[in-house]
């Protein structure tokens, strides 16, 4: 009975803490602005094509390299695609891959770090040496090599990014787990015969939500940048699909000819979205920081 009451008290503290965190986040203007930017880009990329319909599959050589005008608000590219529609089309791929890859990396890293920190001993030592070895190899290098070999589609990029980006979240969650596993409610659960999986699932992970959420936000921003890097080098999703990095690569040479509309919009989109996710991550980190609560 005491263990049940203790668990209920902990859950009550979590709910109260989350409410305070929401209030602190709402007072952070930069973080709220970042959230607004992300929401606007999600609407732009996923709802926009329903209101501004364009053909992003077939070419139209009679409409190539047109400057912005009433029919094409951001002009057209070298094969006649409407650039505004292309920005929506490419943004959908960039955001989907970034969000999915960031979440996949966070899930893998969370499970790995929680198990390593909770098990301790030689299990922890072996698992974290794997993490250290992975961090020593730049994720971008691995991504470039794999992309050059396989020429992945959007789903392939999600899997590859998830498998090379989970290392940092695993270290953060492990550090949190090392602290939480010595708390009274975890020790009580173990004393009454609770399993390791129950301790991790009922206490370790719920109390690590703040760390996990912040890590996931930064992972999404990093994934969007990595996708842009790879696509800029021509190793991302292949035509007729595209993303913002692929649009930058396609419009680079045209920029020297004065066709700024082929490179400025996707470049600004990448900068705004990545900065927005980083601002959200900073806001969440401050909101969950108990040392800053008054």
CSV table of C-alpha atoms in Angstrom, one decimal, residues 91-257:
chain,number,residue,atom,x,y,z
A,91,UNK,CA,9.3,21.1,-47.3
A,92,UNK,CA,6.9,18.2,-46.8
A,93,UNK,CA,9.8,15.8,-47.4
A,94,UNK,CA,12.2,17.8,-45.3
A,95,UNK,CA,9.8,18.1,-42.3
A,96,UNK,CA,8.6,14.5,-42.5
A,97,UNK,CA,12.1,13.1,-42.7
A,98,UNK,CA,13.4,15.4,-40.0
A,99,UNK,CA,10.5,14.7,-37.6
A,100,UNK,CA,10.5,11.0,-38.1
A,101,UNK,CA,14.2,10.6,-38.0
A,102,UNK,CA,14.5,12.8,-34.9
A,103,UNK,CA,11.8,10.7,-33.1
A,104,UNK,CA,13.3,7.4,-34.2
A,105,UNK,CA,16.8,8.5,-33.0
A,106,UNK,CA,15.3,9.6,-29.7
A,107,UNK,CA,13.4,6.4,-29.1
A,108,UNK,CA,16.5,4.3,-29.8
A,109,UNK,CA,18.7,6.5,-27.7
A,110,UNK,CA,16.2,6.6,-24.8
A,111,UNK,CA,15.8,2.8,-24.7
A,112,UNK,CA,19.6,2.3,-25.0
A,113,UNK,CA,20.5,4.9,-22.3
A,114,UNK,CA,17.8,3.7,-19.9
A,115,UNK,CA,18.9,0.1,-20.1
A,116,UNK,CA,22.6,1.0,-19.8
A,117,UNK,CA,22.1,3.4,-16.8
A,118,UNK,CA,19.7,1.1,-15.0
A,119,UNK,CA,21.8,-2.1,-15.5
A,120,UNK,CA,25.1,-0.5,-14.5
A,121,UNK,CA,28.2,-2.6,-14.1
A,122,UNK,CA,29.8,-4.3,-17.1
A,123,UNK,CA,26.5,-4.0,-19.1
A,124,UNK,CA,26.7,-0.2,-18.8
A,125,UNK,CA,30.4,-0.2,-19.6
A,126,UNK,CA,30.0,-2.3,-22.8
A,127,UNK,CA,26.9,-0.4,-24.0
A,128,UNK,CA,28.5,3.0,-23.5
A,129,UNK,CA,31.7,2.0,-25.2
A,130,UNK,CA,29.6,1.3,-28.2
A,131,UNK,CA,28.2,4.8,-27.9
A,132,UNK,CA,31.6,6.4,-27.5
A,133,UNK,CA,32.9,4.5,-30.6
A,134,UNK,CA,29.9,5.7,-32.6
A,135,UNK,CA,30.3,9.3,-31.5
A,136,UNK,CA,33.9,9.2,-32.6
A,137,UNK,CA,32.7,8.8,-36.2
A,138,UNK,CA,30.9,11.9,-37.7
A,139,UNK,CA,27.3,11.1,-38.4
A,140,UNK,CA,27.5,13.2,-41.6
A,141,UNK,CA,30.3,11.0,-42.9
A,142,UNK,CA,28.3,7.8,-42.3
A,143,UNK,CA,25.3,9.3,-43.9
A,144,UNK,CA,27.2,10.3,-47.0
A,145,UNK,CA,28.7,6.9,-47.4
A,146,UNK,CA,25.5,5.0,-47.0
A,147,UNK,CA,23.6,7.5,-49.2
A,148,UNK,CA,26.2,7.1,-52.0
A,149,UNK,CA,25.9,3.3,-51.9
A,150,UNK,CA,22.1,3.0,-51.6
A,151,UNK,CA,20.6,6.2,-53.0
A,152,UNK,CA,17.8,6.1,-50.4
A,153,UNK,CA,14.3,7.4,-50.7
A,154,UNK,CA,12.6,9.3,-47.9
A,155,UNK,CA,11.9,6.2,-45.8
A,156,UNK,CA,15.6,5.1,-46.3
A,157,UNK,CA,16.8,8.5,-45.1
A,158,UNK,CA,14.6,8.3,-42.0
A,159,UNK,CA,16.1,4.9,-41.1
A,160,UNK,CA,19.7,5.9,-41.8
A,161,UNK,CA,19.4,9.2,-39.9
A,162,UNK,CA,17.7,7.4,-36.9
A,163,UNK,CA,20.5,4.8,-36.8
A,164,UNK,CA,23.3,7.4,-36.8
A,165,UNK,CA,21.7,10.1,-34.6
A,166,UNK,CA,20.7,8.2,-31.4
A,167,UNK,CA,24.0,8.4,-29.6
A,168,UNK,CA,23.7,11.8,-27.9
A,169,UNK,CA,20.1,11.1,-26.6
A,170,UNK,CA,21.4,7.8,-25.1
A,171,UNK,CA,24.0,9.6,-23.1
A,172,UNK,CA,21.5,12.1,-21.8
A,173,UNK,CA,19.0,9.5,-20.8
A,174,UNK,CA,21.7,7.3,-19.2
A,175,UNK,CA,22.8,10.2,-17.0
A,176,UNK,CA,19.2,10.8,-15.9
A,177,UNK,CA,18.7,7.1,-15.2
A,178,UNK,CA,21.8,6.9,-13.0
A,179,UNK,CA,20.2,9.5,-10.8
A,180,UNK,CA,16.7,8.2,-10.8
A,181,UNK,CA,17.4,4.5,-10.1
A,182,UNK,CA,18.6,5.4,-6.6
A,183,UNK,CA,15.4,7.2,-5.7
A,184,UNK,CA,13.2,5.8,-2.9
A,185,UNK,CA,10.2,4.9,-5.2
A,186,UNK,CA,12.4,2.8,-7.5
A,187,UNK,CA,14.1,1.1,-4.5
A,188,UNK,CA,10.7,0.4,-3.0
A,189,UNK,CA,9.4,-1.2,-6.2
A,190,UNK,CA,12.5,-3.4,-6.4
A,191,UNK,CA,12.1,-4.4,-2.7
A,192,UNK,CA,8.5,-5.6,-3.2
A,193,UNK,CA,9.5,-7.7,-6.2
A,194,UNK,CA,8.9,-5.4,-9.1
A,195,UNK,CA,10.7,-6.3,-12.3
A,196,UNK,CA,13.4,-4.3,-14.0
A,197,UNK,CA,11.2,-3.6,-17.0
A,198,UNK,CA,8.4,-2.2,-14.7
A,199,UNK,CA,10.9,0.0,-12.9
A,200,UNK,CA,12.1,1.4,-16.2
A,201,UNK,CA,8.6,1.7,-17.7
A,202,UNK,CA,6.8,3.1,-14.7
A,203,UNK,CA,9.4,5.3,-13.0
A,204,UNK,CA,12.6,5.8,-15.0
A,205,UNK,CA,11.2,6.8,-18.3
A,206,UNK,CA,8.2,8.9,-17.0
A,207,UNK,CA,10.6,10.9,-14.8
A,208,UNK,CA,13.0,11.4,-17.8
A,209,UNK,CA,10.3,12.9,-20.0
A,210,UNK,CA,11.8,16.4,-19.8
A,211,UNK,CA,15.2,15.2,-20.9
A,212,UNK,CA,13.7,13.1,-23.7
A,213,UNK,CA,11.5,15.9,-25.0
A,214,UNK,CA,14.3,18.4,-25.1
A,215,UNK,CA,16.6,15.8,-26.8
A,216,UNK,CA,13.9,15.0,-29.4
A,217,UNK,CA,13.5,18.7,-30.3
A,218,UNK,CA,17.2,19.2,-31.0
A,219,UNK,CA,17.4,15.8,-32.8
A,220,UNK,CA,14.7,17.0,-35.3
A,221,UNK,CA,16.6,20.2,-36.0
A,222,UNK,CA,19.8,18.2,-36.5
A,223,UNK,CA,18.0,15.7,-38.8
A,224,UNK,CA,16.6,18.5,-41.0
A,225,UNK,CA,20.1,20.0,-41.4
A,226,UNK,CA,21.6,16.6,-42.2
A,227,UNK,CA,19.0,15.9,-44.8
A,228,UNK,CA,19.8,19.3,-46.3
A,229,UNK,CA,23.5,18.6,-46.4
A,230,UNK,CA,23.1,15.2,-48.1
A,231,UNK,CA,20.6,16.5,-50.6
A,232,UNK,CA,22.7,19.6,-51.4
A,233,UNK,CA,25.5,17.1,-52.4
A,234,UNK,CA,23.0,15.2,-54.7
A,235,UNK,CA,22.8,12.1,-52.4
A,236,UNK,CA,19.3,12.7,-51.0
A,237,UNK,CA,15.9,11.8,-52.3
A,238,UNK,CA,15.9,11.4,-56.1
A,239,UNK,CA,13.8,13.3,-58.7
A,240,UNK,CA,10.9,13.9,-59.1
A,241,UNK,CA,10.9,14.0,-55.3
A,242,UNK,CA,13.0,16.8,-53.7
A,243,UNK,CA,13.6,18.6,-50.4
A,244,UNK,CA,14.9,22.0,-49.4
A,245,UNK,CA,18.5,20.9,-49.7
A,246,UNK,CA,17.9,19.5,-53.2
A,247,UNK,CA,16.3,22.8,-54.2
A,248,UNK,CA,19.3,24.7,-52.9
A,249,UNK,CA,21.6,22.4,-55.0
A,250,UNK,CA,19.5,22.8,-58.1
A,251,UNK,CA,19.3,26.5,-57.8
A,252,UNK,CA,22.9,27.2,-56.9
A,253,UNK,CA,24.2,27.8,-60.5
A,254,UNK,CA,21.1,29.7,-61.4
A,255,UNK,CA,21.7,32.1,-58.6
A,256,UNK,CA,24.8,33.4,-60.4
A,257,UNK,CA,22.5,34.4,-63.3
